[in-house]
Every structure is written in C-alpha cells, then in structure tokens.
N, CA, C and O atoms as CSV, one atom per row, in Angstrom:
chain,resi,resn,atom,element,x,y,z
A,1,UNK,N,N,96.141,106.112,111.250
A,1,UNK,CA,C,97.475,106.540,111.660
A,1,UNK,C,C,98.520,106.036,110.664
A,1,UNK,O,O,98.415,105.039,109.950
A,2,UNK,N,N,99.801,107.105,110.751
A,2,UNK,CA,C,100.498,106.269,109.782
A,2,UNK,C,C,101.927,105.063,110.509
A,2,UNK,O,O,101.984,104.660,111.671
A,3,UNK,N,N,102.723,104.807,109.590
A,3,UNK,CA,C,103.558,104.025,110.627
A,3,UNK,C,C,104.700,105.000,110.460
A,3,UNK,O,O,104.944,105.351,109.306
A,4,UNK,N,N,105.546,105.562,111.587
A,4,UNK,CA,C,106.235,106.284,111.543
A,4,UNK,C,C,107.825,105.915,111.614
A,4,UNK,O,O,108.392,105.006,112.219
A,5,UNK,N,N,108.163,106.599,111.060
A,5,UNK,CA,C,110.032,105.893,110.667
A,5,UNK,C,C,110.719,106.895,111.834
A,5,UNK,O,O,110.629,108.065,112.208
A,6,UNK,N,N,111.718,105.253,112.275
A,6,UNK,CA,C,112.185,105.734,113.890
A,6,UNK,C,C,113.589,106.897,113.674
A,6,UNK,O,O,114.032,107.518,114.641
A,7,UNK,N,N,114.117,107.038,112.381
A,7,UNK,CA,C,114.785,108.124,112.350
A,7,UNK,C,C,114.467,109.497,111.626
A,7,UNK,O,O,115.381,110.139,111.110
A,8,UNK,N,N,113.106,109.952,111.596
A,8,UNK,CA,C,112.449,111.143,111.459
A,8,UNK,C,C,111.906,111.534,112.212
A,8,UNK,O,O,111.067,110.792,112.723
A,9,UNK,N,N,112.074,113.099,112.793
A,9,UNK,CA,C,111.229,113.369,113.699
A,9,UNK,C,C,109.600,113.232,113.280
A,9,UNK,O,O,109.143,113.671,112.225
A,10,UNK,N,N,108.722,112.451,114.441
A,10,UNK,CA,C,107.560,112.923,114.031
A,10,UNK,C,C,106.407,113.917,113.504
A,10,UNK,O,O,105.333,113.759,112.924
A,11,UNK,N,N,107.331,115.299,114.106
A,11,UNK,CA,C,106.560,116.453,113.094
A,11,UNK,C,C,106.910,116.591,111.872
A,11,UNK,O,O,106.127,117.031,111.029
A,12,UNK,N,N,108.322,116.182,111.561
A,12,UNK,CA,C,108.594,116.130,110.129
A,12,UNK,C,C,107.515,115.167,109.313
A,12,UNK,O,O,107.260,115.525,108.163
A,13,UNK,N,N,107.116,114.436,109.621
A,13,UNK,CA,C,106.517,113.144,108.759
A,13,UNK,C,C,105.059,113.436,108.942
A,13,UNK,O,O,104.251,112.853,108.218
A,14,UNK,N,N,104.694,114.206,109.762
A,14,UNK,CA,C,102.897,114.470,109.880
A,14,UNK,C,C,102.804,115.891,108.788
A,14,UNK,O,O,101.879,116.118,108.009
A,15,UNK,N,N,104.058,116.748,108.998
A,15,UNK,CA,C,104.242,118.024,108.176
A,15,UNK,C,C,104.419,117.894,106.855
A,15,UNK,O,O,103.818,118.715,106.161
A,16,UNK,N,N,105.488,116.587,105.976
A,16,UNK,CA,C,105.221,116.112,105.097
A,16,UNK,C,C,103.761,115.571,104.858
A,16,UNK,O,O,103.176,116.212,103.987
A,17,UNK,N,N,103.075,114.609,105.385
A,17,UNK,CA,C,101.833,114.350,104.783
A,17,UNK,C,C,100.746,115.584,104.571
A,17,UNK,O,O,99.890,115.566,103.687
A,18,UNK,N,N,100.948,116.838,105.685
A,18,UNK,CA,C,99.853,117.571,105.287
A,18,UNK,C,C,100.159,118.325,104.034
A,18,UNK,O,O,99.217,118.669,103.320
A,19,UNK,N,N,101.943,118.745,103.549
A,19,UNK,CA,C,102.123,119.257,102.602
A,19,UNK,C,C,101.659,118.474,101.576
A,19,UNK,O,O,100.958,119.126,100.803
A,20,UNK,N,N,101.783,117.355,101.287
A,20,UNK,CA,C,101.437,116.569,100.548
A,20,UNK,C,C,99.479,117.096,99.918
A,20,UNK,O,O,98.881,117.511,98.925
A,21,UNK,N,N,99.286,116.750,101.112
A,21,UNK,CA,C,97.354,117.159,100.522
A,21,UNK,C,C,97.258,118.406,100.226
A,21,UNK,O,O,96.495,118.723,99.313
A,22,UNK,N,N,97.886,119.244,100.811
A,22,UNK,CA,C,97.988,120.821,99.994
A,22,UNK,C,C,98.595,120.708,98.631
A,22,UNK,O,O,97.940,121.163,97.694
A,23,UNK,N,N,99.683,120.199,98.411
A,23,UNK,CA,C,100.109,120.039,96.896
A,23,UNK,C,C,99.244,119.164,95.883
A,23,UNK,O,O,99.232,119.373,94.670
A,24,UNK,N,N,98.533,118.176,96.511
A,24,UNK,CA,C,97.491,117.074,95.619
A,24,UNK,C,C,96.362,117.826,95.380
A,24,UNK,O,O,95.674,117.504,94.411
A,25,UNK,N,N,95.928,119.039,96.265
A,25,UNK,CA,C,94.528,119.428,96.600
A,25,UNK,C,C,93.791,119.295,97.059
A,25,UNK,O,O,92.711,119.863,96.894
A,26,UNK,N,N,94.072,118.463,97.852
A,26,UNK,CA,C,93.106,117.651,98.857
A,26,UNK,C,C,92.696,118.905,99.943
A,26,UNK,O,O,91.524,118.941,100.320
A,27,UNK,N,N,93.192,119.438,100.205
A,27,UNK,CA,C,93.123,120.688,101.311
A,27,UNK,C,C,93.513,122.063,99.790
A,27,UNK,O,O,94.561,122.341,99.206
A,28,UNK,N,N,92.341,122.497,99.678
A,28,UNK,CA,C,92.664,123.842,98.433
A,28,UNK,C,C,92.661,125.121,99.145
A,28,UNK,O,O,92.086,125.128,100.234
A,29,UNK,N,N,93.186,126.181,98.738
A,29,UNK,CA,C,93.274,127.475,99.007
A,29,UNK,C,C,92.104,127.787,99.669
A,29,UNK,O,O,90.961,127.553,99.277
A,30,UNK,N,N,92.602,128.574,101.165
A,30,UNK,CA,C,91.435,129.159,101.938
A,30,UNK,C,C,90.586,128.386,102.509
A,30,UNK,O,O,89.518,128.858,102.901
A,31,UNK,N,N,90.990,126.584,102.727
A,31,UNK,CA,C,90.275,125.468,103.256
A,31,UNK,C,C,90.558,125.613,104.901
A,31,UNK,O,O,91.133,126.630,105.290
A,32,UNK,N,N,90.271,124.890,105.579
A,32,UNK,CA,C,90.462,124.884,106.677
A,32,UNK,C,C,91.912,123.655,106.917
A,32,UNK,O,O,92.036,123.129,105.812
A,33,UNK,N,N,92.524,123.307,107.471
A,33,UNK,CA,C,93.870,122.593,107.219
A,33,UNK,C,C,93.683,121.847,109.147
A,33,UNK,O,O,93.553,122.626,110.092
A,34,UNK,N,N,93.712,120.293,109.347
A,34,UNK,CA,C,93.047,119.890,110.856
A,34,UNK,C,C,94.197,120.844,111.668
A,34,UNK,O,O,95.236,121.421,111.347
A,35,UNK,N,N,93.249,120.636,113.143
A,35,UNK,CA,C,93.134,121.560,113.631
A,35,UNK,C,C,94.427,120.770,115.057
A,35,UNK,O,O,94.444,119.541,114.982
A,36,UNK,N,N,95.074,121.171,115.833
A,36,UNK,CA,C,95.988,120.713,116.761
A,36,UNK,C,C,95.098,119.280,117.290
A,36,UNK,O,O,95.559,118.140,117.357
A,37,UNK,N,N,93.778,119.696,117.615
A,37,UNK,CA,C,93.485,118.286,118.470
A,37,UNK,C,C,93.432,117.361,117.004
A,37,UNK,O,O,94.006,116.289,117.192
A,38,UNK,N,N,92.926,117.487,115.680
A,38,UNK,CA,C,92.655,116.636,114.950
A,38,UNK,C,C,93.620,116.026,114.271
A,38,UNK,O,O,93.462,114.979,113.642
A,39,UNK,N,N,94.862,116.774,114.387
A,39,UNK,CA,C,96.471,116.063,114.471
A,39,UNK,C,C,96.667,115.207,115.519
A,39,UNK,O,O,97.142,114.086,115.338
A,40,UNK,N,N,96.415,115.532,116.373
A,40,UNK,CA,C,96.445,114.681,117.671
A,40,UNK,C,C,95.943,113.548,117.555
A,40,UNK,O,O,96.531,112.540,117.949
A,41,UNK,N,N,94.725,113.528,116.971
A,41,UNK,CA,C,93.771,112.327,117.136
A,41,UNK,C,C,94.185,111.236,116.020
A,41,UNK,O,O,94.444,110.060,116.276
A,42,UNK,N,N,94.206,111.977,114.413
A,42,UNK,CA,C,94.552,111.262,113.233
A,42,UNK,C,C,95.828,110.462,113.180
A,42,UNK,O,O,96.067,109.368,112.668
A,43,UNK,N,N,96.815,111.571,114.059
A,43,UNK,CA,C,98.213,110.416,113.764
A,43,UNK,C,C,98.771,110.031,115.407
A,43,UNK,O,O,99.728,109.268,115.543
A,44,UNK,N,N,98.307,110.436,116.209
A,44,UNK,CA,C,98.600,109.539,117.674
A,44,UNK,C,C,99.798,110.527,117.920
A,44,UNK,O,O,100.825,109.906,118.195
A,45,UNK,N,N,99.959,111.945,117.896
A,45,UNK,CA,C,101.241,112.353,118.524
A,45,UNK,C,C,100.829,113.767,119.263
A,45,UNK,O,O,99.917,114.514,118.908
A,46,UNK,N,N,101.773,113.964,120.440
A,46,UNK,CA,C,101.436,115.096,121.103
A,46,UNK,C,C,101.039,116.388,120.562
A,46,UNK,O,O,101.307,116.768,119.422
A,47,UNK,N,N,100.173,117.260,121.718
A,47,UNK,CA,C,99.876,118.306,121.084
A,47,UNK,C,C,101.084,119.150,120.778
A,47,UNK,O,O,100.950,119.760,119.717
A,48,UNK,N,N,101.803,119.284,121.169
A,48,UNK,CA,C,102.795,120.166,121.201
A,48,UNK,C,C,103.878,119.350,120.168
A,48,UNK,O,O,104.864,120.086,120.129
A,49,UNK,N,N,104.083,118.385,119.477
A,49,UNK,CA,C,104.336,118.133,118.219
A,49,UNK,C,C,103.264,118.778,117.168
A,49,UNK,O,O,103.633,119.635,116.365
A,50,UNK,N,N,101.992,118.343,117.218
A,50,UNK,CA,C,101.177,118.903,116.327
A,50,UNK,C,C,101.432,120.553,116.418
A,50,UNK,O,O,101.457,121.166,115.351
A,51,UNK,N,N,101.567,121.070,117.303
A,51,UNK,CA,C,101.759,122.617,117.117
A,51,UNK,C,C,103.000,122.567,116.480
A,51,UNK,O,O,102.612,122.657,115.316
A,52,UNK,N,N,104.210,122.489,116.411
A,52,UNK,CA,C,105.477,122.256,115.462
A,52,UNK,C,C,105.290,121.748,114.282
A,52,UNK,O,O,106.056,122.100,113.384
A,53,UNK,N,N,104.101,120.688,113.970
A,53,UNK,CA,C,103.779,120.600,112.365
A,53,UNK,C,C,103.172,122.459,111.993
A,53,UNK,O,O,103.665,123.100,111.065
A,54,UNK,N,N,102.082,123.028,112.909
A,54,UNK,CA,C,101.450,123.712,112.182
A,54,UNK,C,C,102.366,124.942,111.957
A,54,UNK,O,O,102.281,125.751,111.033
A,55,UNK,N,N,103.467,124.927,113.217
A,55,UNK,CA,C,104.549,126.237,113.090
A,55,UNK,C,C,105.584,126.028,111.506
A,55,UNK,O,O,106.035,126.946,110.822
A,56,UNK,N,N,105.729,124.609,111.276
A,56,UNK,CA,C,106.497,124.807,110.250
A,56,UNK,C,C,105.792,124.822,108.831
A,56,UNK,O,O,106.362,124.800,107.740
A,57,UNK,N,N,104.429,124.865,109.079
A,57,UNK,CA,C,103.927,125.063,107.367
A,57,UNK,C,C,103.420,125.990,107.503
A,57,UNK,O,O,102.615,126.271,106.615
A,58,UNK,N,N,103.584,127.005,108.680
A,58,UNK,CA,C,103.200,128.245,108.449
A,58,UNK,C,C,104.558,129.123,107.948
A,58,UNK,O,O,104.412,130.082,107.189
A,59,UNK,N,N,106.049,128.662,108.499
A,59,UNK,CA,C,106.900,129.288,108.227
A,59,UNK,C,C,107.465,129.052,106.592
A,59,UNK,O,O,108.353,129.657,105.992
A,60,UNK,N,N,106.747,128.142,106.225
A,60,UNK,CA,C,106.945,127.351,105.190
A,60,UNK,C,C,105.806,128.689,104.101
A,60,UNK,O,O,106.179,128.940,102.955
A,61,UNK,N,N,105.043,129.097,104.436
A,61,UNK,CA,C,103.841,129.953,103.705
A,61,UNK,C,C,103.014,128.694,102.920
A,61,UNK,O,O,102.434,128.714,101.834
A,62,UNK,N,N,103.173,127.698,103.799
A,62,UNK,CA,C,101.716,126.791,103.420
A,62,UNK,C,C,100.388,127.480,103.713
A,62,UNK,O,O,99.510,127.832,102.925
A,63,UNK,N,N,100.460,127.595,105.161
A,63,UNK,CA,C,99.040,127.566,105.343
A,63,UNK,C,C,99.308,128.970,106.496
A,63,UNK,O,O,100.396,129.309,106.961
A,64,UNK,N,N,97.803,129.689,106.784
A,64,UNK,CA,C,98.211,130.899,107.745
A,64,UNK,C,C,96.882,130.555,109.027
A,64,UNK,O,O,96.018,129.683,108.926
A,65,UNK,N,N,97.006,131.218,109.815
A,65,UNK,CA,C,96.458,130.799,111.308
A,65,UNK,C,C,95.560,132.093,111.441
A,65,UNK,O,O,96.181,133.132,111.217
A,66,UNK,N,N,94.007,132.264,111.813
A,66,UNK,CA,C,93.741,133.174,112.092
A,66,UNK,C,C,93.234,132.956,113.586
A,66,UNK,O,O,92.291,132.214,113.860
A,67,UNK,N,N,93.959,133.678,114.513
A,67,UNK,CA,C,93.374,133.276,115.871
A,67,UNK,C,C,91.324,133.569,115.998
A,67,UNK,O,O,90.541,134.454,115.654
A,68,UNK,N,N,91.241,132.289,116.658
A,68,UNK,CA,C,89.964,131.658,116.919
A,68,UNK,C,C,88.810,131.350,115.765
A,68,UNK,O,O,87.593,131.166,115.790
A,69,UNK,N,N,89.960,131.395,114.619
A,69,UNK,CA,C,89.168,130.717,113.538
A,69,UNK,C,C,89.635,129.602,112.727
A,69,UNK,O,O,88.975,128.954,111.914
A,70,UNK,N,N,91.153,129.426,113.129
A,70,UNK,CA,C,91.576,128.105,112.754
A,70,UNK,C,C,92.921,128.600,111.807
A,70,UNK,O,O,93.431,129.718,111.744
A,71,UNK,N,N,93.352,127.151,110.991
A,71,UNK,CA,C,94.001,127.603,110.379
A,71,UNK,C,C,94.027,126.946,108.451
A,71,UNK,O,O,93.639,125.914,107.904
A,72,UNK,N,N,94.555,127.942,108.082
A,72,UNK,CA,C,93.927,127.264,106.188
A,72,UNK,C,C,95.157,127.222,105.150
A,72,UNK,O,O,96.037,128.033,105.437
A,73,UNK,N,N,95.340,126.635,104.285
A,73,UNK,CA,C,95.735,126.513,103.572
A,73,UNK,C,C,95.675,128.017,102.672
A,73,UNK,O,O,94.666,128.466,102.127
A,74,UNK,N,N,97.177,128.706,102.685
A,74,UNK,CA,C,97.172,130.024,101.698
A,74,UNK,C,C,97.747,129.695,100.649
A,74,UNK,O,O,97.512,130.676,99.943
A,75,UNK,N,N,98.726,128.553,99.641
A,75,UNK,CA,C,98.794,128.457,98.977
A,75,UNK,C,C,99.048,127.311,98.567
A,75,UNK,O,O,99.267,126.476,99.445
A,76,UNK,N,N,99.137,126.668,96.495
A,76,UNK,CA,C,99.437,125.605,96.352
A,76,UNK,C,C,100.670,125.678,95.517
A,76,UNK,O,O,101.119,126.793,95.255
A,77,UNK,N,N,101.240,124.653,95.090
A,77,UNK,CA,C,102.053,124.612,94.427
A,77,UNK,C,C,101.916,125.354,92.501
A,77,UNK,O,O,101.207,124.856,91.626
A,78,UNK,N,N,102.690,126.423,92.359
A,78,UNK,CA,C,102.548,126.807,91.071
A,78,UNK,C,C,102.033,126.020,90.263
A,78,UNK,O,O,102.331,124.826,90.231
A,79,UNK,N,N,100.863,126.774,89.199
A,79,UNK,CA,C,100.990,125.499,88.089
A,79,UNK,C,C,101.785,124.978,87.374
A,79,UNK,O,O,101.805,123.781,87.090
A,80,UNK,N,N,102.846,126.161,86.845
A,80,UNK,CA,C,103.879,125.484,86.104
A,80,UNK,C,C,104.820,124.360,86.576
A,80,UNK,O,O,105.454,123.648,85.797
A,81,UNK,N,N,104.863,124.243,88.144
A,81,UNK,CA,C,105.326,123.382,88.823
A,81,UNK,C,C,104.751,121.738,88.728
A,81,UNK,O,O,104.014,121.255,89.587
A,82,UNK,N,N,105.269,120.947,87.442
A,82,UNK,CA,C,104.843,119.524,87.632
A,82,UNK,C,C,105.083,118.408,88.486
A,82,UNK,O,O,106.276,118.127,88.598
A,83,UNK,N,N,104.370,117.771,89.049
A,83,UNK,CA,C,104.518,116.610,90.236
A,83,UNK,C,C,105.562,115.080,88.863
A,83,UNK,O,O,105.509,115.122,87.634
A,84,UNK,N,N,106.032,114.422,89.380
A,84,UNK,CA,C,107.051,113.511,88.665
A,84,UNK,C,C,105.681,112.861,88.012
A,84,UNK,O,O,104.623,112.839,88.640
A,85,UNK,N,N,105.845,112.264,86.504
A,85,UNK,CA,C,104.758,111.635,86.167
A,85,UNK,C,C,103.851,112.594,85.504
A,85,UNK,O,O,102.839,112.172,84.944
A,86,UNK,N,N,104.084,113.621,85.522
A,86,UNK,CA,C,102.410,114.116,84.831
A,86,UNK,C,C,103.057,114.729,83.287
A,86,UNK,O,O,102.333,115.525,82.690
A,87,UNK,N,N,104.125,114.435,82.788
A,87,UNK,CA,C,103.877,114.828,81.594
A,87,UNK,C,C,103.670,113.641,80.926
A,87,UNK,O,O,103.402,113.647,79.725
C-alpha cells in the first residue's frame, strides 16, 4: 500500500500511480491494467473509489474497458515524448 497524502483525493493518487506504470511500461499496450477488486486490495480503498481511478484513465484514453473481459492499457506515452533525465 502506499501512504496517502491527506490533501489529495485518493483516486487521484492511485490514478497517478497507475499512469505512472503505463508511462514506465510496466503495464504495455493491450495488457490487462488491475482489476476494481485488485485496486481494492493493493492500495486499501473503496470499490467505488477504485471505479473513479478506472473512469478517469479511461477518460484520460489511458486504458479502455471491455465488458467481461477487463480492462487494458490502449496507449503509452509518445516516443518523442522524454521522461526528465533521459537525455
């Protein structure tokens, strides 16, 4: 779990970390991205927060939802797009 900062909402800060592994690669194109209960379980917060992480990285065109098959990661960050540090 992580430790969560008392003036961010908690879906903001679970929604940041998953963007995060989509931008590192940790979760690559067409992966599976955890699932409401495995939000639930990994960072200790309601389901219905975890559904508001997955609503905003879908509105975000992170990741897309296919009903009863989950949901995945549709894109990453451009390549031309450098993270601070990598030149």
């Amino acid at each position: 779990m992580i430790e969560f900062a008392p003036d961010i909402p908690r879906w903001r800060q679970v929604a940041e970390v998953i963007r995060r592994r989509i931008e590192d690669g940790t979760y690559q194109p067409r992966s599976r991205v955890p699932s409401v209960v495995q939000l639930t379980e990994e960072f200790g917060i309601a389901s219905m927060t975890a559904h508001k992480v997955h609503r905003a990285l879908r509105a975000e065109g992170l990741i897309y939802t296919e009903p009863g098959m989950g949901s995945f990661v549709s894109k990453q960050l451009p390549p031309d797009v450098a993270e601070p540090g990598d030149s």
